[in-house]
Each structure stands twice: as C-alpha cells, then as structure tokens.
Short mmCIF file of C-alpha atoms and ligand atoms in Angstrom, two decimals:
data_model
loop_
_atom_site.label_atom_id
_atom_site.label_comp_id
_atom_site.label_asym_id
_atom_site.label_seq_id
_atom_site.Cartn_x
_atom_site.Cartn_y
_atom_site.Cartn_z
CA MET A 1 73.87 22.84 2.71
CA GLN A 2 76.31 21.92 5.19
CA GLU A 3 75.57 18.63 6.27
CA ILE A 4 78.05 16.53 8.59
CA THR A 5 77.59 13.13 9.94
CA TYR A 6 78.51 12.34 13.54
CA LYS A 7 77.87 9.08 14.57
CA SER A 8 74.55 7.97 13.92
CA CYS A 9 73.32 11.36 13.45
CA SER A 10 72.90 13.04 10.50
CA ILE A 11 73.28 17.30 11.96
CA ILE A 12 72.81 19.52 8.86
CA LEU A 13 73.32 23.99 9.67
CA ALA A 14 70.44 25.77 9.28
CA PRO A 15 70.86 29.09 7.25
CA ASN A 16 69.96 30.97 9.97
CA PRO A 17 72.97 32.93 11.22
CA SER A 18 72.61 35.39 13.69
CA VAL A 19 73.88 37.04 17.21
CA MET A 20 71.54 34.90 19.22
CA THR A 21 72.37 31.53 17.25
CA GLY A 22 75.69 32.09 16.12
CA PRO A 23 76.49 30.09 13.09
CA GLY A 24 72.73 28.07 12.51
CA THR A 25 70.59 26.00 14.14
CA ASN A 26 71.68 22.52 14.16
CA THR A 27 69.21 20.30 13.08
CA ILE A 28 69.80 16.65 13.91
CA VAL A 29 68.35 13.77 11.61
CA LEU A 30 69.03 9.77 12.84
CA GLY A 31 66.98 6.95 13.52
CA GLY A 32 65.96 4.84 10.27
CA GLY A 33 65.01 1.07 9.62
CA ILE A 34 61.25 -0.17 9.75
CA GLU A 35 60.42 3.08 12.10
CA GLY A 36 61.71 5.22 10.00
CA ALA A 37 63.48 8.74 10.58
CA THR A 38 63.41 11.58 13.10
CA VAL A 39 64.01 14.97 13.01
CA VAL A 40 65.02 17.60 15.25
CA ASP A 41 64.80 21.20 15.76
CA PRO A 42 63.80 21.96 11.63
CA ALA A 43 64.48 25.77 12.17
CA VAL A 44 63.79 27.66 8.94
CA ASP A 45 60.90 27.61 6.39
CA GLN A 46 63.21 27.86 3.53
CA ARG A 47 63.21 25.51 0.71
CA GLU A 48 67.06 24.46 0.01
CA TYR A 49 67.64 23.65 3.68
CA LEU A 50 64.11 21.42 4.11
CA GLU A 51 65.12 19.56 1.22
CA THR A 52 68.33 18.57 2.25
CA VAL A 53 66.42 17.48 5.83
CA ILE A 54 63.93 15.50 4.19
CA HIS A 55 66.83 13.63 1.77
CA ALA A 56 69.16 13.08 4.79
CA GLY A 57 65.56 11.30 6.43
CA ALA A 58 65.05 10.10 3.04
CA ALA A 59 68.34 7.88 2.83
CA ARG A 60 67.54 6.74 5.92
CA GLY A 61 63.81 5.17 4.89
CA CYS A 62 62.27 8.28 5.56
CA ILE A 63 61.24 11.37 8.04
CA ARG A 64 58.57 9.65 10.52
CA ARG A 65 58.12 12.20 12.82
CA ILE A 66 59.53 16.08 14.13
CA LEU A 67 61.15 16.71 17.64
CA ILE A 68 61.24 19.73 18.89
CA THR A 69 63.38 20.68 21.39
CA HIS A 70 61.74 24.02 22.54
CA GLY A 71 59.53 26.68 21.74
CA HIS A 72 62.23 28.93 19.99
CA ALA A 73 61.44 30.36 17.34
CA ASP A 74 65.00 29.32 15.52
CA HIS A 75 64.02 25.75 16.48
CA ILE A 76 60.65 25.56 15.05
CA GLY A 77 60.73 27.37 12.23
CA GLY A 78 60.22 25.40 9.50
CA ALA A 79 58.38 22.53 11.53
CA LEU A 80 54.49 23.55 9.93
CA ALA A 81 56.22 23.06 6.35
CA LEU A 82 58.19 19.93 7.18
CA ARG A 83 54.75 18.49 8.69
CA GLU A 84 52.65 19.64 5.68
CA MET A 85 55.42 18.46 3.46
CA LEU A 86 55.61 14.92 5.06
CA GLY A 87 52.05 14.17 6.10
CA VAL A 88 53.99 13.61 9.69
CA HIS A 89 53.32 14.45 13.79
CA ILE A 90 54.95 17.29 15.54
CA TYR A 91 55.91 16.04 18.97
CA ALA A 92 57.21 18.79 21.72
CA ALA A 93 56.75 18.90 25.76
CA SER A 94 53.62 20.83 25.54
CA ARG A 95 50.87 22.79 23.28
CA ARG A 96 51.58 25.46 25.82
CA GLY A 97 55.41 25.71 25.08
CA LEU A 98 54.31 25.00 20.95
CA PRO A 99 50.34 25.23 20.64
CA PHE A 100 50.66 23.76 17.25
CA ALA A 101 52.26 20.36 18.12
CA ASP A 102 50.27 17.41 17.63
CA CYS A 103 51.15 15.21 20.13
CA GLU A 104 53.18 16.15 23.69
CA LEU A 105 56.09 14.15 25.01
CA PRO A 106 56.20 13.02 28.84
CA ASP A 107 59.79 12.45 30.27
CA GLY A 108 60.69 9.25 29.92
CA MET A 109 59.10 8.59 26.78
CA LEU A 110 61.26 6.31 24.60
CA ILE A 111 61.10 6.72 20.75
CA PRO A 112 62.43 4.08 18.34
CA ALA A 113 66.19 5.14 17.03
CA GLY A 114 67.42 2.88 14.32
CA ASP A 115 69.07 0.44 16.57
CA GLU A 116 68.94 2.15 19.99
CA CYS A 117 66.19 4.28 21.50
CA LEU A 118 65.81 8.35 21.98
CA ARG A 119 64.59 9.16 25.74
CA VAL A 120 62.86 12.27 26.33
CA ILE A 121 64.83 14.01 29.05
CA ALA A 122 62.85 16.57 30.56
CA THR A 123 65.42 19.69 31.31
CA PRO A 124 63.49 23.41 32.08
CA GLY A 125 65.13 26.08 32.76
CA HIS A 126 66.30 27.92 28.94
CA ARG A 127 62.63 27.95 28.43
CA PHE A 128 59.83 26.25 30.92
CA ASP A 129 59.04 23.28 28.15
CA HIS A 130 63.12 22.33 27.33
CA LEU A 131 63.62 18.71 26.02
CA SER A 132 66.84 17.19 25.53
CA PHE A 133 66.80 13.87 23.88
CA LEU A 134 69.14 11.08 24.81
CA LEU A 135 70.62 8.05 22.58
CA GLU A 136 70.64 5.30 25.30
CA GLU A 137 73.61 3.37 23.89
CA SER A 138 75.70 5.83 22.92
CA ARG A 139 75.03 8.00 25.68
CA THR A 140 74.84 11.00 23.09
CA LEU A 141 72.59 14.04 24.21
CA ILE A 142 71.01 15.84 21.66
CA ALA A 143 70.85 19.07 24.14
CA GLY A 144 69.32 22.09 22.74
CA ASP A 145 69.63 25.44 24.32
CA LEU A 146 70.46 23.61 27.11
CA LEU A 147 74.49 24.01 26.39
CA ALA A 148 75.60 26.13 23.47
CA GLY A 149 78.96 24.90 21.80
CA THR A 150 79.83 28.57 21.19
CA GLY A 151 78.53 31.71 22.87
CA THR A 152 75.94 31.42 26.21
CA VAL A 153 72.67 30.37 26.88
CA VAL A 154 70.25 33.28 28.03
CA ILE A 155 67.68 32.27 30.95
CA ILE A 156 64.92 35.22 30.70
CA PRO A 157 62.96 34.98 33.20
CA PRO A 158 59.94 34.14 33.26
CA GLU A 159 59.73 31.60 30.20
CA GLY A 160 63.67 31.23 31.85
CA ASN A 161 64.23 30.01 35.31
CA LEU A 162 67.51 29.82 36.76
CA GLN A 163 66.94 27.63 39.52
CA GLU A 164 64.99 24.87 37.22
CA TYR A 165 67.98 25.15 34.72
CA LEU A 166 70.86 24.44 37.05
CA ALA A 167 68.52 21.32 38.16
CA SER A 168 68.73 20.88 34.52
CA LEU A 169 72.52 20.18 34.25
CA HIS A 170 72.48 18.88 37.53
CA ARG A 171 70.66 16.24 35.83
CA LEU A 172 72.77 16.01 32.96
CA GLN A 173 75.69 15.35 35.00
CA GLN A 174 73.66 12.35 35.77
CA LEU A 175 73.61 10.66 32.29
CA ASP A 176 77.19 9.23 31.96
CA LEU A 177 77.22 11.61 28.76
CA ASN A 178 79.99 10.65 25.99
CA GLU A 179 78.96 14.02 23.98
CA ILE A 180 76.54 16.62 23.55
CA ILE A 181 75.36 17.94 20.15
CA PRO A 182 73.88 21.21 20.95
CA ALA A 183 71.01 23.11 18.91
CA HIS A 184 74.06 26.06 18.25
CA GLY A 185 78.02 25.71 17.67
CA PRO A 186 80.30 22.48 17.70
CA ILE A 187 79.75 19.38 18.96
CA ILE A 188 80.77 19.14 22.69
CA LYS A 189 82.93 15.99 23.45
CA ASP A 190 84.09 16.47 27.20
CA PRO A 191 80.36 17.04 28.42
CA GLN A 192 81.37 16.61 31.98
CA GLN A 193 83.47 19.66 32.48
CA ARG A 194 81.59 21.88 29.94
CA LEU A 195 78.33 21.19 32.66
CA ALA A 196 81.07 21.18 35.77
CA ASP A 197 82.05 24.86 34.04
CA TYR A 198 78.55 25.90 33.15
CA ILE A 199 77.41 25.62 37.33
CA ALA A 200 80.49 27.05 38.32
CA HIS A 201 79.81 30.20 36.27
CA ARG A 202 76.48 30.39 37.02
CA LEU A 203 77.36 30.23 40.86
CA GLU A 204 80.20 32.71 40.38
CA ARG A 205 78.06 35.35 39.08
CA GLU A 206 75.31 34.20 42.11
CA GLN A 207 78.41 35.37 44.06
CA GLN A 208 79.09 38.48 42.60
CA ILE A 209 75.59 39.71 42.92
CA LEU A 210 75.40 38.80 46.29
CA THR A 211 78.88 40.78 46.87
CA THR A 212 77.29 43.53 45.58
CA LEU A 213 74.20 43.91 47.31
CA GLN A 214 76.13 43.30 50.54
CA GLN A 215 78.30 46.31 49.54
CA VAL A 216 74.75 48.66 49.98
CA ALA A 217 73.66 46.48 52.59
CA ALA A 218 74.65 49.51 54.90
CA THR A 219 73.15 52.54 53.35
CA ILE A 220 69.95 54.32 53.71
CA GLU A 221 67.72 53.36 51.35
CA PRO A 222 66.78 49.41 50.80
CA GLY A 223 69.07 48.17 48.06
CA MET A 224 69.55 48.37 44.43
CA THR A 225 67.88 48.34 40.95
CA ILE A 226 69.07 45.91 38.53
CA PRO A 227 70.55 48.27 35.89
CA ALA A 228 72.96 49.43 38.62
CA ILE A 229 73.67 46.01 39.23
CA VAL A 230 74.76 45.64 35.80
CA GLN A 231 76.72 48.59 36.20
CA GLN A 232 79.17 46.96 38.56
CA ILE A 233 79.08 43.41 37.55
CA TYR A 234 79.32 43.81 33.64
CA HIS A 235 81.96 47.12 33.62
CA ASP A 236 83.87 45.12 30.82
CA ILE A 237 80.72 44.20 28.59
CA ASP A 238 79.52 46.87 25.57
CA PRO A 239 77.15 48.49 26.90
CA GLN A 240 74.61 47.43 23.93
CA LEU A 241 74.29 43.75 25.84
CA HIS A 242 73.03 45.54 29.10
CA MET A 243 69.97 44.75 28.60
CA MET A 244 70.25 41.28 28.26
CA ALA A 245 72.52 41.10 31.05
CA GLY A 246 69.77 43.10 33.43
CA LYS A 247 67.33 39.40 32.84
CA SER A 248 70.14 37.67 34.03
CA VAL A 249 71.14 39.82 36.81
CA LEU A 250 67.05 39.22 37.02
CA ALA A 251 67.04 35.45 36.71
CA HIS A 252 69.71 35.05 39.86
CA LEU A 253 67.47 37.45 41.85
CA LEU A 254 64.24 35.42 41.37
CA LYS A 255 66.14 32.24 42.00
CA LEU A 256 67.72 33.73 44.98
CA GLU A 257 64.23 35.49 46.03
CA GLY A 258 62.75 31.54 45.70
CA GLU A 259 65.63 30.61 48.69
CA GLY A 260 63.98 33.23 50.94
CA ARG A 261 68.06 35.12 50.37
CA VAL A 262 66.99 38.74 48.73
CA LYS A 263 63.92 41.18 48.88
CA CYS A 264 62.29 43.10 46.14
CA HIS A 265 61.64 46.66 47.25
CA GLU A 266 59.64 49.43 46.40
CA HIS A 267 60.85 51.03 42.83
CA GLU A 268 62.16 47.42 42.20
CA ARG A 269 64.85 47.99 44.72
CA TRP A 270 67.14 44.59 45.80
CA SER A 271 68.51 43.84 48.89
CA LEU A 272 69.83 40.88 51.14
CA LEU A 273 68.23 39.17 53.62
CA PRO A 274 69.65 39.08 56.83
ZN1 ZN B 1 66.12 28.68 22.94
#
C-alpha cells in the first residue's frame, strides 16, 4: 500500500485505479493528539487498505472522525466499514448527498487537526454536495474532485453544475493557498496557476460552443444538437469519449441558458439568443 507523508498529512493511495480515478483515490489522515485524528475519503472496502488507514491514525492517537468530500463511490466506498471498525461518526455536507452520514458539515465549521484547524469550505459544482477542507495555518487545501492532479474534472448535470463549479474555483483563488492535495494524482504545488488554468480552460470551451452555435445561427432549422456540437469541438478525441464530452457540453449549455445567452428548442436543439 503506497503511503506518503506530506507536511502534516499522511496520504494513502487507495487500490482503486481506473480510467475515472487515475492512479486511485488519495485518502488523507491528519491531525492527532488530544482531539484525535481525522480521515478524509476512505475510498474502498478492502482489508489491507483499511488497516493501513487505521495504522496511520493509530500513530496519531487514533481516528476519531471520517470526513467525506462528496458522495461519489470512489470517495465513500470504505466509509461504512471504517465506521464499523472504529465506532466513529461520518461527516459529510448533507444527508441528501450521503444518506448514511451521521453529521452534516456546514460551511466554515472548524475541525481540530493537531496543532491547527481544518476549515470546511463548501465548494459545489463537481457535485452539489462537494466540500473542500483547508488546513488554516499551512494553507493546504484538501480539494476532493474540485481539481485533479492528473486528468480532468467532469461536471455531469444535474448533480454537477458548471456555474457553481466556476464560483467554487473563484472562491479558492481567495484562500491564499500554498498547495492543493487533490483526490486523484499528485499534489498541486502551484495552486494559483492551476486555478487560473482551470478557469481559463472552461471559458475557452464555452467560447468554442458559442462560436459553433454562431455558425449555424443563420440556418433555417433552429440550433444544433449536442452530438453535433461535440463533433465540431471534440474532433480530436477518441469517439468512445464523445458521450462524456456531450455531458460536458450540456453543463456549459445549462450555464449559458442560466445566463440568458442560449435557448433549448424542440428536439433538444440549442441556439444562441440575440
Ligand atoms: Zn467525484
């Protein structure tokens, strides 16, 4: 089991590599001392992995709580087993996002983390219930799936919302971060640059969609379907990924619709609004 120590955090790589999770989920154990340790995102129900997590917690005086960044399977898979083994509570944004959570975490709440505090930062977008956790002194952010050390972050409506996602990225820009520990891939050591890149990438994609819709604005039948937009914009990717790309285009279109810039017609055809 791969385990590294970064500043005050132990990072254990869960044995769940895949196309969607990259090398696997980073499970983080931090804090300790009189208030006990905290584990973030116990990802899979696998004995050797959970024992590694418990061992990392024991070295810090025992795990007292389980935090969940969001209710996707690759972040919660080991939570129930770990709760059973340790008799501790599971904390998540809401029971709507995670029905088996014991406690809900409001934005801004402080959680003991050894010599410093962990602040709950509500960062919806990738999923409606997404939380990040900020180590207040070291300015290290545990970012779940808001950013990825490798690969890309998918926003799939209706549980994902691009407008909220961009607002969450802008919120992180205000936090004076030193580094970001993502749930997948290596630690991000240039957070400001990476946040700016993420925002720029989404806005560039949005502009491509607007330009594509502009090209058909003059034709008789109103608008374009999402598969047609994907054909235009993602001509350089594997056709197997077109379904995923279509969901991303939908996320953009819903954001633009919310801003009154595009309209959805019959037969799911989209066009620009004047
Ligand atoms: Zn996720």
